[in-house]
Amino acid sequence: MKNLIVGQSGGPTAVINCSLYGVIKEALSNTSQIPVVYGMLNGIEGFLKDTVLNITEDMSEETLEGLKITPGAYLGSCRYKLPEDLSDPVYPELFKKFEQYNIGYFFYIGGNDSMDTVSKLSRYAAAHGSDIRIMGIPKTIDNDLVLTDHTPGFGSAAKYVATTVCEIGIDASVYDSKSVTIVEIMGRHAGWLTGAAILARKYEQDNPVLIYLPEVPFSQDKFISQIEENLKTRNNLVVCVSEGIQDDKGTFICEYASDAGVDNFGHKMLTGCGKYLENLVKDRLGIKVRSVELNVSQRCSTSCQSLTDAMEAETGGRFGVSKALEGQTGMMTAFVRNEGDTYGLSYTLVDVNEVCNKEKTVPTEWITKEGTDLSKEFINYVLPLIQGSPSVPTKDGIPAYVYRR
Amino acid sequence: MKNLIVGQSGGPTAVINCSLYGVIKEALSNTSQIPVVYGMLNGIEGFLKDTVLNITEDMSEETLEGLKITPGAYLGSCRYKLPEDLSDPVYPELFKKFEQYNIGYFFYIGGNDSMDTVSKLSRYAAAHGSDIRIMGIPKTIDNDLVLTDHTPGFGSAAKYVATTVCEIGIDASVYDSKSVTIVEIMGRHAGWLTGAAILARKYEQDNPVLIYLPEVPFSQDKFISQIEENLKTRNNLVVCVSEGIQDDKGTFICEYASDAGVDNFGHKMLTGCGKYLENLVKDRLGIKVRSVELNVSQRCSTSCQSLTDAMEAETGGRFGVSKALEGQTGMMTAFVRNEGDTYGLSYTLVDVNEVCNKEKTVPTEWITKEGTDLSKEFINYVLPLIQGSPSVPTKDGIPAYVYRR
């Protein structure tokens, strides 16, 4: 009989706590094998400082259920990278702590970097004959993990982007005059989330008209001429850009912005590419232009949580625990989309070493119209992931989020 | 038997179409007195160009019902100010058009400037013996209209602010390190909406810790020392600022920003006060800081629509029509909060001339802690207005917004 410890790492999402819920619920339902469920506070970094929560004893049923609609990372997060050198003293230190808490199951919920942690710990365990089962649960709004159809967190972020871009388009279209609205969307290297803006279109030709992904080299001149061209036949243009767009020299467009402005403290004004492009349009075309940075709400909005995403996150967490109990280790829960026209998902495990430090971008053949639009295949891929809305309990008019104090 | 025409004007809100719905529904249920309901497209400006929609004939039941969850201005909007001089030829031109459409009832949904339009048209009508009844329906997220307890649009915007600031606070608190997050909220002269951020607090001492309204002169030095003071006892600080904060000389803080940055087109980098303060904190305190501009989503989010707000907007629209049928003109629908502990609202009419070009700000006695917090009275005032969520029909995973093409 060994205990389980679970932690969260990297940037938060709208459903990372659903994954946590799944891991906890499945573990709590196996008390004969898992006497105590622990949570690391602030991931592996907090664990090294012994900040550990006894979930079995100290988490109320109400809090546990509330996790499903609470964004952020309930246990706290960290951005701690374990050393490459497995002979570093931090490893025996960690495994001594595991022993101290009688840990037999280690779960880490996170993205690329977190899977790197899972990889290193599982390799160390294997090399030192430890039987602790080290498992990864995927999470990232960027949807850039390989070997899984998609990642928990992406569906809700995509739903936020689609809904918000649609609302911004409605808002931007109320006046009978020419205007450009530039929406900057998260995703430094992969355009999945920016691409999801296409789901905002209510009919063909509707906004957003132009969508720029980081997968396609960005040309400022072409951008301006594409806007000019589209303004010939319509009034209000909504344009979506990934924060990570870069030109053919590999320079991020937002870097041009930071080269540009110097504030009156003598510092560079760091702004995103949206603000930079707003100024570019104003300069070149002299028309009304606004930029909107969707910012952190993309990854923490409960109002736009996708029920599909939430349920898949929970099931993925449960699946990982059930497989660890069967003896698996060094694996990450992954999603396999079922064949056929009706959306359905199967769960599997993949070798975490094959996942970490790799990146899945949008296939080139799904990017159309000179890099400004997305294909039907892309829409068919994303659409099922944003379906359904959870029933959200409220307190004083806002969602009844749960919290640690 | 005379027809009714309705228009929308000024910036959109999440419920301006609920007001429109109320006006239309009430008018359509009185066909014996009102044979045809028309909509001006793009307000009075569009009406002058004869862009008129025959709602009775051309609006489907589905579209009509969809108005209730669709943000923006379904009929389109304008920012057209009628001349002060009532002998300007535009007035007889307008009244000739009214005659052409056999208009007996003119409804204008909007804020301060729109009430100015209602005032001028009603005074012109009175002076020229016209019996057209000219009525105003209030709308503004700023909540700055006088003679009404609050304005339709404010409750939903307040709910968006409270919900989003709470989520941003959760998102900002995942790491175990010092950070400052500055949230910039709409409201150039009145701090109602920024103040609503206080509803994000889940417990005393919770974020947002500091709230700065435009009603209080803003000191950059004091701002920095208040942040420093609070960081002594806590890690992650969320600070809310109104876009309209200004110093004791009356200079908007965002003006310092635009004085500061010059982009590489040689233009001023126009940013909000949030970005400016982000740079100020970075410069003075050298800690991790981020700014988030809530931007247009504050006024166009269906996900955070307040059912109370939506229903009051509809009822206000209906009330105005019923009163116009009784013979009223030159009036605006207004809200009176019932006495007692349980929230309830009565509807009344106020003289539109007493409303336009005035501004209601947050009472000084409701602003506490050296201008960085709000009193219990403020909370009691706002809290009832954000209650309830509409049932939102969806299409392809996002709300089934209706639109004109």
Short mmCIF file of C-alpha atoms in Angstrom, two decimals, chain A residues 9-13 42 49 70-79 159-160 162-164 166-168 170-171 173-176 186 199-205 220 256-257 259-265 267-272 275-276 278-284 290-297 299-304 383 386-389 394-399 401-405, chain B residues 9-13 42 49 70-79 159-160 162-164 166-168 170-171 173-176 186 199-205 220 256-257 259-265 267-272 275-276 278-284 290-297 299-304 383 386-389 394-399 401-405:
data_model
loop_
_atom_site.label_atom_id
_atom_site.label_comp_id
_atom_site.label_asym_id
_atom_site.label_seq_id
_atom_site.Cartn_x
_atom_site.Cartn_y
_atom_site.Cartn_z
CA SER A 9 3.13 22.73 -13.29
CA GLY A 10 3.45 25.40 -15.98
CA GLY A 11 0.80 27.90 -17.06
CA PRO A 12 -2.77 27.35 -15.86
CA THR A 13 -5.78 26.46 -18.02
CA ASN A 42 3.65 24.73 -6.29
CA LYS A 49 10.29 22.67 0.45
CA THR A 70 -12.22 26.67 -11.01
CA PRO A 71 -9.51 27.86 -13.40
CA GLY A 72 -5.87 28.35 -12.46
CA ALA A 73 -3.92 25.68 -10.63
CA TYR A 74 -5.56 24.84 -7.33
CA LEU A 75 -2.36 23.32 -5.96
CA GLY A 76 -0.25 26.18 -7.29
CA SER A 77 2.28 25.82 -10.04
CA CYS A 78 5.97 26.28 -10.74
CA ARG A 79 8.40 26.59 -13.63
CA LYS A 159 -14.08 28.16 -27.21
CA TYR A 160 -13.05 31.37 -25.46
CA ALA A 162 -14.17 31.67 -30.92
CA THR A 163 -16.80 33.24 -28.67
CA THR A 164 -14.84 36.38 -27.89
CA CYS A 166 -17.32 36.64 -32.58
CA GLU A 167 -18.43 39.18 -29.95
CA ILE A 168 -15.60 41.54 -30.87
CA ILE A 170 -20.27 42.13 -33.56
CA ASP A 171 -19.05 45.04 -31.44
CA SER A 173 -19.50 46.27 -36.81
CA VAL A 174 -22.00 48.66 -35.28
CA TYR A 175 -20.78 51.76 -37.10
CA ASP A 176 -21.23 52.35 -40.80
CA MET A 186 -1.79 33.31 -27.44
CA LEU A 199 -15.08 29.20 -35.47
CA ALA A 200 -16.28 32.77 -34.83
CA ARG A 201 -17.51 33.02 -38.42
CA LYS A 202 -21.31 32.88 -38.50
CA TYR A 203 -21.41 32.70 -42.31
CA GLU A 204 -18.97 32.67 -45.18
CA GLN A 205 -17.27 36.08 -45.59
CA GLN A 220 4.19 43.38 -43.10
CA TYR A 256 9.91 45.24 -33.82
CA ALA A 257 7.51 46.80 -31.33
CA ASP A 259 12.69 48.01 -30.68
CA ALA A 260 10.40 50.89 -31.38
CA GLY A 261 8.96 52.48 -28.28
CA VAL A 262 11.10 53.86 -25.51
CA ASP A 263 9.15 55.05 -22.50
CA ASN A 264 10.10 58.06 -20.41
CA PHE A 265 11.99 55.86 -17.98
CA HIS A 267 13.09 51.58 -21.10
CA LYS A 268 11.79 49.74 -24.12
CA MET A 269 7.99 49.72 -24.24
CA LEU A 270 7.27 46.02 -24.42
CA THR A 271 4.04 45.48 -26.28
CA GLY A 272 2.64 42.63 -28.28
CA LYS A 275 -0.20 46.91 -30.79
CA TYR A 276 2.66 47.07 -33.27
CA GLU A 278 -2.22 48.65 -34.99
CA ASN A 279 0.38 51.38 -35.37
CA LEU A 280 1.47 49.97 -38.73
CA VAL A 281 -2.09 50.08 -40.11
CA LYS A 282 -2.61 53.57 -38.73
CA ASP A 283 0.61 54.71 -40.37
CA ARG A 284 0.11 53.08 -43.75
CA ARG A 290 -7.88 49.12 -32.66
CA SER A 291 -6.00 46.17 -31.21
CA VAL A 292 -7.30 43.80 -28.59
CA GLU A 293 -4.99 41.43 -26.72
CA LEU A 294 -7.09 38.53 -25.43
CA ASN A 295 -4.49 38.04 -22.71
CA VAL A 296 -4.76 35.60 -19.77
CA SER A 297 -8.55 35.22 -19.97
CA ARG A 299 -6.58 30.28 -20.34
CA CYS A 300 -8.70 31.02 -17.27
CA SER A 301 -12.28 31.70 -18.35
CA THR A 302 -14.86 29.48 -16.69
CA SER A 303 -17.66 31.21 -18.63
CA CYS A 304 -16.31 29.66 -21.82
CA LEU A 383 -15.26 22.05 -33.63
CA ILE A 386 -15.57 23.29 -27.89
CA GLN A 387 -18.97 21.65 -27.47
CA GLY A 388 -21.07 21.80 -24.32
CA SER A 389 -21.12 24.09 -21.33
CA THR A 394 -22.55 30.69 -8.49
CA LYS A 395 -21.97 32.67 -5.33
CA ASP A 396 -22.88 36.35 -5.22
CA GLY A 397 -23.41 36.42 -8.97
CA ILE A 398 -20.06 35.01 -10.07
CA PRO A 399 -18.92 31.36 -10.39
CA TYR A 401 -14.60 29.18 -7.54
CA VAL A 402 -12.77 27.26 -4.81
CA TYR A 403 -9.48 28.40 -3.35
CA ARG A 404 -6.75 27.66 -0.80
CA ARG A 405 -5.88 30.33 1.75
CA SER B 9 -26.93 55.00 -30.78
CA GLY B 10 -23.53 55.24 -29.08
CA GLY B 11 -21.36 52.37 -27.90
CA PRO B 12 -22.90 48.90 -27.70
CA THR B 13 -23.59 46.90 -24.54
CA ASN B 42 -27.22 53.17 -37.84
CA LYS B 49 -30.05 58.23 -45.60
CA THR B 70 -26.83 39.10 -28.93
CA PRO B 71 -24.46 41.89 -27.91
CA GLY B 72 -23.62 44.91 -30.06
CA ALA B 73 -26.33 46.99 -31.68
CA TYR B 74 -28.49 44.85 -33.96
CA LEU B 75 -29.74 47.90 -35.87
CA GLY B 76 -26.26 49.41 -36.04
CA SER B 77 -25.25 52.57 -34.26
CA CYS B 78 -23.93 56.04 -34.93
CA ARG B 79 -22.24 58.91 -33.13
CA LYS B 159 -20.59 41.05 -13.93
CA TYR B 160 -17.97 40.69 -16.66
CA ALA B 162 -16.14 40.96 -11.39
CA THR B 163 -15.91 37.51 -13.00
CA THR B 164 -12.87 38.29 -15.13
CA CYS B 166 -11.58 37.10 -10.13
CA GLU B 167 -10.29 34.72 -12.80
CA ILE B 168 -7.26 36.93 -13.45
CA ILE B 170 -6.71 33.10 -9.65
CA ASP B 171 -4.47 32.93 -12.71
CA SER B 173 -1.69 33.51 -7.97
CA VAL B 174 -0.40 30.15 -9.18
CA TYR B 175 3.28 30.91 -8.68
CA ASP B 176 4.94 31.26 -5.30
CA MET B 186 -13.47 51.13 -18.94
CA LEU B 199 -17.15 41.92 -6.32
CA ALA B 200 -14.26 39.68 -7.42
CA ARG B 201 -13.10 39.37 -3.81
CA LYS B 202 -13.92 35.92 -2.48
CA TYR B 203 -12.88 36.82 1.08
CA GLU B 204 -11.51 39.82 2.93
CA GLN B 205 -7.92 40.58 1.90
CA GLN B 220 2.04 57.88 -9.11
CA TYR B 256 1.85 60.34 -19.88
CA ALA B 257 2.06 57.08 -21.76
CA ASP B 259 3.95 61.38 -24.34
CA ALA B 260 6.42 58.65 -23.67
CA GLY B 261 6.63 56.11 -26.43
CA VAL B 262 7.42 57.02 -30.00
CA ASP B 263 7.20 54.11 -32.41
CA ASN B 264 9.48 53.63 -35.36
CA PHE B 265 7.01 55.35 -37.65
CA HIS B 267 4.23 58.35 -34.10
CA LYS B 268 3.25 58.42 -30.46
CA MET B 269 2.58 54.94 -29.11
CA LEU B 270 -0.94 55.32 -27.82
CA THR B 271 -1.44 52.94 -24.93
CA GLY B 272 -3.70 52.92 -21.94
CA LYS B 275 0.55 49.75 -19.82
CA TYR B 276 2.03 52.98 -18.52
CA GLU B 278 3.13 48.46 -15.78
CA ASN B 279 6.28 50.21 -16.94
CA LEU B 280 6.24 52.46 -13.88
CA VAL B 281 6.13 49.48 -11.50
CA LYS B 282 8.85 47.69 -13.47
CA ASP B 283 11.02 50.78 -13.27
CA ARG B 284 10.49 51.62 -9.63
CA ARG B 290 1.79 42.48 -16.20
CA SER B 291 -1.06 44.66 -17.38
CA VAL B 292 -4.36 43.45 -18.77
CA GLU B 293 -6.74 45.77 -20.63
CA LEU B 294 -10.23 44.29 -20.40
CA ASN B 295 -11.09 46.14 -23.59
CA VAL B 296 -14.35 45.80 -25.58
CA SER B 297 -15.34 42.43 -24.09
CA ARG B 299 -19.44 45.68 -23.15
CA CYS B 300 -20.14 42.75 -25.44
CA SER B 301 -19.83 39.53 -23.48
CA THR B 302 -22.89 37.31 -23.60
CA SER B 303 -21.17 34.73 -21.37
CA CYS B 304 -21.34 37.21 -18.51
CA LEU B 383 -24.42 43.24 -6.14
CA ILE B 386 -25.17 41.16 -11.58
CA GLN B 387 -27.46 38.35 -10.47
CA GLY B 388 -28.72 35.57 -12.69
CA SER B 389 -27.55 34.14 -15.99
CA THR B 394 -25.82 27.78 -28.91
CA LYS B 395 -24.88 26.98 -32.48
CA ASP B 396 -21.67 25.11 -33.22
CA GLY B 397 -20.51 25.56 -29.64
CA ILE B 398 -20.84 29.33 -29.36
CA PRO B 399 -23.91 31.45 -28.51
CA TYR B 401 -26.05 35.34 -31.97
CA VAL B 402 -28.38 36.88 -34.56
CA TYR B 403 -27.18 39.26 -37.23
CA ARG B 404 -28.18 41.34 -40.24
CA ARG B 405 -26.34 40.78 -43.53
#
